[in-house]
PDB file of C-alpha atoms and ligand atoms in Angstrom:
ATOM      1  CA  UNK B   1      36.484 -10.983  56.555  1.00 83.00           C
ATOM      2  CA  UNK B   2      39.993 -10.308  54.588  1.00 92.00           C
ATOM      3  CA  UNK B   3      41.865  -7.881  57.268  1.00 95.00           C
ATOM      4  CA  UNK B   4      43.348  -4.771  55.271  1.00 97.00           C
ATOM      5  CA  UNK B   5      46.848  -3.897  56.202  1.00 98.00           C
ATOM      6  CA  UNK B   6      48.352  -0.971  54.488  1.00 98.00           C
ATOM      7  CA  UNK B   7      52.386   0.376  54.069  1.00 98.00           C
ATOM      8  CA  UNK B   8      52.360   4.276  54.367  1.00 98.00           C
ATOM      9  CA  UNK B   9      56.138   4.463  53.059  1.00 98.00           C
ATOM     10  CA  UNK B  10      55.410   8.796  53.009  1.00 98.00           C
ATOM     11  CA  UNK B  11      57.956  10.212  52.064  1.00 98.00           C
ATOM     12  CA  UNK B  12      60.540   7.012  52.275  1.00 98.00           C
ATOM     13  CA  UNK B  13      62.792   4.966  50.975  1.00 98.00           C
ATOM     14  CA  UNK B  14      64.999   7.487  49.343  1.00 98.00           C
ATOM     15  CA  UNK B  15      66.000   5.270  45.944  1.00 98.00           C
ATOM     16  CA  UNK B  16      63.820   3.120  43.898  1.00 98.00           C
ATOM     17  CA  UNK B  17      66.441   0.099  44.252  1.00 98.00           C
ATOM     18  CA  UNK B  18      65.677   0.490  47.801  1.00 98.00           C
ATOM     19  CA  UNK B  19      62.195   0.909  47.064  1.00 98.00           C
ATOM     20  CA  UNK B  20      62.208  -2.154  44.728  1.00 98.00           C
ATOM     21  CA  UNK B  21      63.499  -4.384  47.038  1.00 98.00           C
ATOM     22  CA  UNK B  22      61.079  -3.379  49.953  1.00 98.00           C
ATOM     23  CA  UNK B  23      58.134  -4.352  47.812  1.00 98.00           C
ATOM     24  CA  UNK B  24      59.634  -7.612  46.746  1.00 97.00           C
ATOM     25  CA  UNK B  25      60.722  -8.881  49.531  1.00 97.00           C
ATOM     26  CA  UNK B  26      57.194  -7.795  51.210  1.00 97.00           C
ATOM     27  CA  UNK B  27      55.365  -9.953  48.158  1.00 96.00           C
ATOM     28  CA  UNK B  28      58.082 -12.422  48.658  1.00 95.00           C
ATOM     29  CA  UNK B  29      56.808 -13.244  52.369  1.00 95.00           C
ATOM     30  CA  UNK B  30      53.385 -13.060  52.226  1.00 93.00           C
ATOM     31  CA  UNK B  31      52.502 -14.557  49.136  1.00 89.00           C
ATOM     32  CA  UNK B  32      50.683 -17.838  50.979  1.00 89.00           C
ATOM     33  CA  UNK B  33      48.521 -15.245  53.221  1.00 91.00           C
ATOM     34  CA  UNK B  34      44.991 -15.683  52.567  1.00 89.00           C
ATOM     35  CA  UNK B  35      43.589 -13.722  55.332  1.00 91.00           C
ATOM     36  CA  UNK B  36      44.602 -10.098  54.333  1.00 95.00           C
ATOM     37  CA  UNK B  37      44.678  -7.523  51.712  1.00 96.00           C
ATOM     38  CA  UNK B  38      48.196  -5.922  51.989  1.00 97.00           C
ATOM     39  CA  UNK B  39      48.342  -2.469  50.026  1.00 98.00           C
ATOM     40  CA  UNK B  40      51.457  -0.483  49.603  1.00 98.00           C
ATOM     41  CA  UNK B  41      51.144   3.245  49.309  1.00 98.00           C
ATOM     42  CA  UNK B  42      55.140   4.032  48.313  1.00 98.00           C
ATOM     43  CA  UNK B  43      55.894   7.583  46.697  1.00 98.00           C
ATOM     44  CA  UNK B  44      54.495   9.173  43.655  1.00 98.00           C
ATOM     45  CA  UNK B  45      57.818   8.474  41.673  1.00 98.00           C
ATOM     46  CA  UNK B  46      57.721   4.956  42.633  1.00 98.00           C
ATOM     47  CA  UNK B  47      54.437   3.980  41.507  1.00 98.00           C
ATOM     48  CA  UNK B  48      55.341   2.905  38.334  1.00 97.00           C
ATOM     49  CA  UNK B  49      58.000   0.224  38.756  1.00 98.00           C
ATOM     50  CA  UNK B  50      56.747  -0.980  42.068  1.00 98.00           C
ATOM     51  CA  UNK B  51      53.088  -1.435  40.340  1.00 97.00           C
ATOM     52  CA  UNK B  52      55.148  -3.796  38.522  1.00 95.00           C
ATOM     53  CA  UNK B  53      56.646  -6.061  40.463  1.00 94.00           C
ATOM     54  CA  UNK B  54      53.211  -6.303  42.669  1.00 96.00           C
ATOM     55  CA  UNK B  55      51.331  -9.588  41.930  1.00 95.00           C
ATOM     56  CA  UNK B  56      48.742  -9.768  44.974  1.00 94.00           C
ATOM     57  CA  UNK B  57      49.990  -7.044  46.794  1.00 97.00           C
ATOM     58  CA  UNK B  58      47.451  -3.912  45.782  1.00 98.00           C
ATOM     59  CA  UNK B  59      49.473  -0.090  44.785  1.00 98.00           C
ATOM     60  CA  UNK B  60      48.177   2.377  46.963  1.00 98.00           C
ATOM     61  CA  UNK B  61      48.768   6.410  46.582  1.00 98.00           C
ATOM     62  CA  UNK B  62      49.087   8.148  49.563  1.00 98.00           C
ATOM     63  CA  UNK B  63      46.807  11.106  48.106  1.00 98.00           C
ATOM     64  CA  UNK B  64      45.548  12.600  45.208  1.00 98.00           C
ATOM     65  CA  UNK B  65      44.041  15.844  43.690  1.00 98.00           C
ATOM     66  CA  UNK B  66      40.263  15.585  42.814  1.00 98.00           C
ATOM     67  CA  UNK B  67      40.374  17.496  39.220  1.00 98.00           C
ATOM     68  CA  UNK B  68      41.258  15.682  36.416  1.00 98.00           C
ATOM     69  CA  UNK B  69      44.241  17.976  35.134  1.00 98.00           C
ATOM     70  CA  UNK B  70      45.174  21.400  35.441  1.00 98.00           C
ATOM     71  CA  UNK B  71      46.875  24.279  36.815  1.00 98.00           C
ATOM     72  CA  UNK B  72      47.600  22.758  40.153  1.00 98.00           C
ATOM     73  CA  UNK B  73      51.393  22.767  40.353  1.00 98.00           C
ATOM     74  CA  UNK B  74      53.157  19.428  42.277  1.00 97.00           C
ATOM     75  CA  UNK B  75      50.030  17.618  42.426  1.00 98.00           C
ATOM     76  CA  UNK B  76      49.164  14.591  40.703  1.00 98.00           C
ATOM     77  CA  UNK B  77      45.701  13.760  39.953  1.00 98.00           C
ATOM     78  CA  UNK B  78      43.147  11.123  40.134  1.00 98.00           C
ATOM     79  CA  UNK B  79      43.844  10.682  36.498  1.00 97.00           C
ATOM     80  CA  UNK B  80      47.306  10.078  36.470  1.00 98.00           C
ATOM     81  CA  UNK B  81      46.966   7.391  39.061  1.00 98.00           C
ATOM     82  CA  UNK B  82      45.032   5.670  37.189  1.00 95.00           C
ATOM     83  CA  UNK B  83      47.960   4.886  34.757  1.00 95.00           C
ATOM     84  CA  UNK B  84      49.666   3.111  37.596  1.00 95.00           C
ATOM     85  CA  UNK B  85      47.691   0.538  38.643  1.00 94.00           C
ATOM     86  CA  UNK B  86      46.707   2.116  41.805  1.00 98.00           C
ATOM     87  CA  UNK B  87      43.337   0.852  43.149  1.00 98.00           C
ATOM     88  CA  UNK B  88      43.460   2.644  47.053  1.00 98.00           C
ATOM     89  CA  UNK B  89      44.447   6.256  48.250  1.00 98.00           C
ATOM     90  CA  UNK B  90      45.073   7.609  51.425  1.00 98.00           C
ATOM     91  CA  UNK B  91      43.084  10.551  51.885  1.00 98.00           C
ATOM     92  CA  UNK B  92      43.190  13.039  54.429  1.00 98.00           C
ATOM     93  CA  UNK B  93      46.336  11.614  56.421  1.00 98.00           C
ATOM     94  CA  UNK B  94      46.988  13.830  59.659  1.00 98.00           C
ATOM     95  CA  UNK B  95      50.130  15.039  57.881  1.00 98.00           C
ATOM     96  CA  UNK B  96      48.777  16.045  55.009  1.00 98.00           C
ATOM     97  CA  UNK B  97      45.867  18.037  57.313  1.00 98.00           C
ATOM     98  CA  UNK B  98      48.818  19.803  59.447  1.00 97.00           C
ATOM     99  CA  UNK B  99      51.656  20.562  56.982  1.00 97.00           C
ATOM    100  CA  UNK B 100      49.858  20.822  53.796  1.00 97.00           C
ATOM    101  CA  UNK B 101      46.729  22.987  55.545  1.00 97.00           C
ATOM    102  CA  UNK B 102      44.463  19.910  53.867  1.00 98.00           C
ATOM    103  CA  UNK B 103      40.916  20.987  54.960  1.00 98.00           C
ATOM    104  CA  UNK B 104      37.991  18.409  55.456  1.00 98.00           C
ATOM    105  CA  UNK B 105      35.913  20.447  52.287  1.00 98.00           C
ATOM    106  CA  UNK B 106      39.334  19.382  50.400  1.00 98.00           C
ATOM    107  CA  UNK B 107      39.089  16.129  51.745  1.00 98.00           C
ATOM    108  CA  UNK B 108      35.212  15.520  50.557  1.00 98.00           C
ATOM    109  CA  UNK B 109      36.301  16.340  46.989  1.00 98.00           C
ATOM    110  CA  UNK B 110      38.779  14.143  46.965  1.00 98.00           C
ATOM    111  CA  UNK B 111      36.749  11.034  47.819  1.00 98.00           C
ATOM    112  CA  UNK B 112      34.088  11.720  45.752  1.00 98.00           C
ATOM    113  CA  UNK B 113      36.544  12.247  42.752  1.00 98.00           C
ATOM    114  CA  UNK B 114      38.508   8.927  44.269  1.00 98.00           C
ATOM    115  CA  UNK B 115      35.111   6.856  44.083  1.00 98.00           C
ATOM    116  CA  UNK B 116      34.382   8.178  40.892  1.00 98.00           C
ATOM    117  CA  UNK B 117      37.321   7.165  39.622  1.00 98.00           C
ATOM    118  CA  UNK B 118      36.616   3.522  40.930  1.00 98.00           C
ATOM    119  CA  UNK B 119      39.688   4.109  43.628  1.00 98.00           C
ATOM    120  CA  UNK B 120      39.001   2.906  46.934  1.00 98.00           C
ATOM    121  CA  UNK B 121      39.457   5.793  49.219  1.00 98.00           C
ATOM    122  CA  UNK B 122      40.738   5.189  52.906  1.00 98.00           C
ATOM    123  CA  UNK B 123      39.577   8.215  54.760  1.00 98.00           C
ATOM    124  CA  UNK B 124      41.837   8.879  57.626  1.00 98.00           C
ATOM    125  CA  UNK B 125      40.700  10.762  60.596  1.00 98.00           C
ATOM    126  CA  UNK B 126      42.008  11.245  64.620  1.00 98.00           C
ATOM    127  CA  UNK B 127      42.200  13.640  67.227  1.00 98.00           C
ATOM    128  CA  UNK B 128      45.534  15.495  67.933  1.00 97.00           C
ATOM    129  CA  UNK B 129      45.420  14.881  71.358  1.00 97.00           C
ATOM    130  CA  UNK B 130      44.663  13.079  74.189  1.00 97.00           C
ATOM    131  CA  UNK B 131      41.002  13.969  74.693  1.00 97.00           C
ATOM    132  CA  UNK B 132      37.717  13.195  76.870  1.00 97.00           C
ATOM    133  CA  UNK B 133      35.859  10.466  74.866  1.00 97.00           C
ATOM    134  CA  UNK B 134      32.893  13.544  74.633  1.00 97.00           C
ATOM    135  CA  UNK B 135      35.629  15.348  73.006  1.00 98.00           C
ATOM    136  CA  UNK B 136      36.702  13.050  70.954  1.00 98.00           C
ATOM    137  CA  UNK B 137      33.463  12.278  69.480  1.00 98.00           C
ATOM    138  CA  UNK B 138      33.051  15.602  68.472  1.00 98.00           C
ATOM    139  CA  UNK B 139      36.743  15.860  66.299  1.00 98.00           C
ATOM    140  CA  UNK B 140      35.712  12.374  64.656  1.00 98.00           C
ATOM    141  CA  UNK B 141      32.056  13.605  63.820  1.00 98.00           C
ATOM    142  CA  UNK B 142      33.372  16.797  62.385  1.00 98.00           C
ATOM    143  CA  UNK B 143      35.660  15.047  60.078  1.00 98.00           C
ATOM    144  CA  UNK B 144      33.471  12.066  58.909  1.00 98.00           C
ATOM    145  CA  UNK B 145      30.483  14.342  58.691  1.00 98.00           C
ATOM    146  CA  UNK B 146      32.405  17.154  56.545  1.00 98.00           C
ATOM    147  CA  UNK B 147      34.452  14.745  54.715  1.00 98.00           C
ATOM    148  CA  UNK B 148      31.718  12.469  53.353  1.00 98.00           C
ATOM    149  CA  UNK B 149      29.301  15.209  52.931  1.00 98.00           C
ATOM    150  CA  UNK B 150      27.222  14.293  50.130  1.00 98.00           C
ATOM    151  CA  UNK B 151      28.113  10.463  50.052  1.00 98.00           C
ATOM    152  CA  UNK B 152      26.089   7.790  50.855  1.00 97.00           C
ATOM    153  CA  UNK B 153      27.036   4.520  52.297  1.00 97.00           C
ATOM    154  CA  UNK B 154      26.384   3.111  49.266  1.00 96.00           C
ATOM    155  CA  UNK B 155      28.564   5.326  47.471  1.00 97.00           C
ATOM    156  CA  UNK B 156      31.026   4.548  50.298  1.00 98.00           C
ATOM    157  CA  UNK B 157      30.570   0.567  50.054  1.00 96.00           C
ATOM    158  CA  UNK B 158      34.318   0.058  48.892  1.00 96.00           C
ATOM    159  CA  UNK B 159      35.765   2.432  50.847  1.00 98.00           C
ATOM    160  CA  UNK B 160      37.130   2.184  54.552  1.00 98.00           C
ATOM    161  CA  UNK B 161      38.128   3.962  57.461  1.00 98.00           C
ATOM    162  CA  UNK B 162      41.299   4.518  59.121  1.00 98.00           C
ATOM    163  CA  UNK B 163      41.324   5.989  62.643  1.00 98.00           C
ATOM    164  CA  UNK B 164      44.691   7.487  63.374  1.00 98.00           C
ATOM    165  CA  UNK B 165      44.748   9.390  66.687  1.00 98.00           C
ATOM    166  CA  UNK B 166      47.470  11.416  65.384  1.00 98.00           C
ATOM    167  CA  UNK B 167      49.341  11.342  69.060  1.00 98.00           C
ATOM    168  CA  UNK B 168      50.268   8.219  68.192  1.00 98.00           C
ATOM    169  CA  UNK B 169      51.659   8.306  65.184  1.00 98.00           C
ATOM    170  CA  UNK B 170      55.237   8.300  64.556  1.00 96.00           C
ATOM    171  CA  UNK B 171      55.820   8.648  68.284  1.00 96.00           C
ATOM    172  CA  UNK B 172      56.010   4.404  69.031  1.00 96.00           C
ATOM    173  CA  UNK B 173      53.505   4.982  71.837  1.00 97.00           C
ATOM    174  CA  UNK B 174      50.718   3.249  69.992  1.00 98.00           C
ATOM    175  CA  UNK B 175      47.211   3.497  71.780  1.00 98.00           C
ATOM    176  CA  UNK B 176      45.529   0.982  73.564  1.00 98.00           C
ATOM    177  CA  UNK B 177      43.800  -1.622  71.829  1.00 98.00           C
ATOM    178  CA  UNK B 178      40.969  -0.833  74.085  1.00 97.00           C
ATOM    179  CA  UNK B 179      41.434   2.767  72.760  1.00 98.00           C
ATOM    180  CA  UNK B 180      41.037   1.549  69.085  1.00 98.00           C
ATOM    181  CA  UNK B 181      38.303  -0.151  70.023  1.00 98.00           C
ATOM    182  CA  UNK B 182      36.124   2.360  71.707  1.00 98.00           C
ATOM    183  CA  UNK B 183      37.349   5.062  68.670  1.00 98.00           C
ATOM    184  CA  UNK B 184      35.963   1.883  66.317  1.00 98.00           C
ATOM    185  CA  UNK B 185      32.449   1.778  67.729  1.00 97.00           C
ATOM    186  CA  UNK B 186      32.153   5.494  68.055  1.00 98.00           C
ATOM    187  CA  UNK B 187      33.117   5.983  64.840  1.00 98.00           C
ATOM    188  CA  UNK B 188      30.219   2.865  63.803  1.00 98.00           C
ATOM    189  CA  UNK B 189      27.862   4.969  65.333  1.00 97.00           C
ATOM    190  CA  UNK B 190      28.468   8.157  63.941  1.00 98.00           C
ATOM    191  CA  UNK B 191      28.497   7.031  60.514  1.00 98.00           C
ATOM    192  CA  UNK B 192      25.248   4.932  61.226  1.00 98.00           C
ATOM    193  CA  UNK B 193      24.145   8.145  62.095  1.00 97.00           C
ATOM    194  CA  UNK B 194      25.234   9.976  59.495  1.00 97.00           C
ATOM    195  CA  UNK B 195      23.485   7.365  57.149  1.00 97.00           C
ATOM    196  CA  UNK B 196      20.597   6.549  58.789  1.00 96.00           C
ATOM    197  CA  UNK B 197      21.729   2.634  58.765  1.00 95.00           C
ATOM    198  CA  UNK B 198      21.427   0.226  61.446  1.00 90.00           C
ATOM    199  CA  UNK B 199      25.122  -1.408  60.602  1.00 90.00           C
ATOM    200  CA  UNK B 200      28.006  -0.081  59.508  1.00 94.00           C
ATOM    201  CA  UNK B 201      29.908  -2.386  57.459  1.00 91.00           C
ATOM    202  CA  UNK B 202      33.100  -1.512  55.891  1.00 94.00           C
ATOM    203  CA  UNK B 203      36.211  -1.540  57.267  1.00 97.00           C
ATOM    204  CA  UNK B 204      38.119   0.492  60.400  1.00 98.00           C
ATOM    205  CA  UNK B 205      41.056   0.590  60.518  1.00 98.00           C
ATOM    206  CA  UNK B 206      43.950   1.427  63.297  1.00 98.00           C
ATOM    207  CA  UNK B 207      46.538   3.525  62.535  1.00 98.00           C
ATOM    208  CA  UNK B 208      49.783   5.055  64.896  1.00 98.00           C
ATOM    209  CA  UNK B 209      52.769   3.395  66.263  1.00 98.00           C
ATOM    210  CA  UNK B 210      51.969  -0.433  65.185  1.00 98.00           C
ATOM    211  CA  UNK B 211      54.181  -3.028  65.217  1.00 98.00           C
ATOM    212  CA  UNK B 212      55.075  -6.411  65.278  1.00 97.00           C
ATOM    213  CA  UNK B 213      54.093  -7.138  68.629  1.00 97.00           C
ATOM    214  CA  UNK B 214      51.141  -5.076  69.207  1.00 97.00           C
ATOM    215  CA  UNK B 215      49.427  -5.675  65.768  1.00 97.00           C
ATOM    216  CA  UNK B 216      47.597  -8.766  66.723  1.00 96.00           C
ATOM    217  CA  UNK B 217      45.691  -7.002  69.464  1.00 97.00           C
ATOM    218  CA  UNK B 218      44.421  -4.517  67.480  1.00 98.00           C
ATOM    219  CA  UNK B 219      42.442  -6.921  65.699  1.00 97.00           C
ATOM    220  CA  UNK B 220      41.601  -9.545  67.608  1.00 95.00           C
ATOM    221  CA  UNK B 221      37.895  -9.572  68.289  1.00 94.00           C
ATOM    222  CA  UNK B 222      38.257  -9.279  72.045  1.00 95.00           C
ATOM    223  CA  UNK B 223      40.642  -6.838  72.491  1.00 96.00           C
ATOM    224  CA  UNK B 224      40.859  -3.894  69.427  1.00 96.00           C
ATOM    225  CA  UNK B 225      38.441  -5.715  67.206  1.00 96.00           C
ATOM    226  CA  UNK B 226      39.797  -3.741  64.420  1.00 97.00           C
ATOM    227  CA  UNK B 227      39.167  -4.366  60.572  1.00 97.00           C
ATOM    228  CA  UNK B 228      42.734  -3.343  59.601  1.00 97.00           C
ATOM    229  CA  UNK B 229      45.623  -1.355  60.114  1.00 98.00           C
ATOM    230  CA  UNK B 230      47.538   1.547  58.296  1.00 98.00           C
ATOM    231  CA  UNK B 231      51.330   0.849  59.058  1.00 98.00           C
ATOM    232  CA  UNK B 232      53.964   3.876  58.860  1.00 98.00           C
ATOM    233  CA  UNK B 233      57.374   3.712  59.966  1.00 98.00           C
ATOM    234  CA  UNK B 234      57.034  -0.601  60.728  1.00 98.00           C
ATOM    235  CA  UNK B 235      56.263  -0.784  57.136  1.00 98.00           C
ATOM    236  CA  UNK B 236      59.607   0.207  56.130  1.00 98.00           C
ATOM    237  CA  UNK B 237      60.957  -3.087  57.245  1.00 98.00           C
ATOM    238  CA  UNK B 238      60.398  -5.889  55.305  1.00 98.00           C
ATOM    239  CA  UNK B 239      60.776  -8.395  58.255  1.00 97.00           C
ATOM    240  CA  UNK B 240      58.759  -5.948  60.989  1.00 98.00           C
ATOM    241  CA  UNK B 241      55.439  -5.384  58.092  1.00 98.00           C
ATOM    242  CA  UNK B 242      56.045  -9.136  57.311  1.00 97.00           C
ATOM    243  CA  UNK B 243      55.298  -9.571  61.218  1.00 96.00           C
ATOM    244  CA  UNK B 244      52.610  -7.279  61.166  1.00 97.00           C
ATOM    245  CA  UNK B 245      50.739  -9.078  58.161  1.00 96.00           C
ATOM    246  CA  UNK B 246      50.797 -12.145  59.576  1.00 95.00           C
ATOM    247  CA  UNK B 247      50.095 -12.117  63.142  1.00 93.00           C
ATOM    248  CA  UNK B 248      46.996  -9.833  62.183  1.00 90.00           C
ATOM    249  CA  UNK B 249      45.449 -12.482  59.656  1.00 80.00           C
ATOM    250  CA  UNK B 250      46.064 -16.082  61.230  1.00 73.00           C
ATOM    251  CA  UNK B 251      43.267 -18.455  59.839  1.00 67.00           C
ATOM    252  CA  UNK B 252      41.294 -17.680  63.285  1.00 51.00           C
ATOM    253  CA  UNK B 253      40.289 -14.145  62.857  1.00 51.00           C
TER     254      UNK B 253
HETATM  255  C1  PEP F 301      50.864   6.706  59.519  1.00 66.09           C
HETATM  256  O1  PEP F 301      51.636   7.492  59.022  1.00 66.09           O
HETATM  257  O2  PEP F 301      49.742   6.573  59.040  1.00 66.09           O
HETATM  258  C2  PEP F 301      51.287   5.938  60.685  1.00 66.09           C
HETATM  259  C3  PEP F 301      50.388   5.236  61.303  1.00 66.09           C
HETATM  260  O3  PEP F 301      52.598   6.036  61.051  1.00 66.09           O
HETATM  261  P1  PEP F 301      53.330   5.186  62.202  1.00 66.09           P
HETATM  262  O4  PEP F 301      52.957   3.738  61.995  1.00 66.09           O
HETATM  263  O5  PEP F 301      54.777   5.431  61.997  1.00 66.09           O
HETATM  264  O6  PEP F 301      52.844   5.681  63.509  1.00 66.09           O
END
């Protein structure tokens, strides 16, 4: 299975030339890879000229409003996105829950409006803090329960999952692959739960503090055994996400 590895640029670079060359040079080196779906998620503005320099790289938005149009001032809409060849968003990023007071009902209507829209949602969810793993369990239910209230898993078939225990993002103190992994299969269960399945299929992915030497581990079956990774600050170097890509797709996987 094709491993998804996604650039969260947020709120970076600050130029489109800078922008511009990012992406290209990021297409540039990865263009033999066959074992992953890279996706960059650069900033609203950008959208349009990276989308065209993109060949197999995917355009990701890094969130969305779920009406079409309207009286919603600064936010762009599922609509609009469309015009930009965008085919994934981020929804539901921790920052976007802390600074922006996103709630998980805000969250649901965004993902339904997302797969309605035929855009692959990536529904990001962590705990804030170190916790007990009983504790734990209970932030991730909360959010996967409220935020795909009302969808099915075959609603949900595109879509994918990226746990970000939001301690670790930004702060280069990554978790443990070990970590990921247990997060991974309690988040499995939960949603088999939720949907009354017996396997969960689509993609997990790790998010918070990766790099280029820790990225492999995440994935590898016998250590994070993660289906993917959501890549902030290491994504803003061509030669670091380059690193990532690579050493989290070899043929082996
Ligand atoms: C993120 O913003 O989703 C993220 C994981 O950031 P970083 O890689 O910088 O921790």
């Amino acid at each position: 299975m094709k491993k998804t590895i996604i650039a969260n640029w947020k709120m970076n670079p600050v130029s489109l030339d800078q922008a511009l060359h990012l992406a290209g040079e990021i297409e540039k080196r990865t263009t033999g890879i066959k074992n992953a779906e890279v996706v960059i998620a650069p900033p609203y503005p950008f959208l349009k000229d990276i989308g065209r320099v993109l060949k197999k790289t995917k355009l990701g938005a890094q969130n969305m409003h779920w009406e079409e149009a309207g009286p919603y001032t600064g936010e762009v809409s599922w609509r609009q996105l469309k015009h930009f060849r965008v085919t994934h968003v981020i929804i539901g990023h921790s920052e976007r829950r802390i600074h922006m007071g996103e709630t998980d009902e805000m969250i649901n209507k965004k993902i339904k409006a997302a797969l309605k829209a035929n855009l692959i949602p990536i529904l990001a969810v962590g705990e804030q803090k170190k916790l007990s793993e009983n504790a734990m369990r209970l932030v991730l239910s909360r959010q996967l329960s409220r935020g795909l209230a009302g969808i099915t898993a075959h609603d949900f078939k595109k879509g994918a999952i990226a746990y970000e225990p939001v301690w670790a993002i930004g702060t280069g103190r990554a978790a443990t692959p070990k970590h990921a992994g247990i997060a991974l299969r309690m988040i499995q269960k939960i949603l088999a739960g939720l949907w009354k399945t017996k396997k969960v299929t689509m993609p997990i992915l790790y998010g918070g503090s990766v790099n280029s030497k820790n990225a492999a581990d995440f994935i590898s079956p016998t250590m994070g055994g993660m289906q993917g990774l959501l890549v902030g600050s290491a994504s803003l170097n061509a030669t670091e996400f380059t690193g990532i890509i690579k050493s989290s797709s070899p043929e082996s996987f």
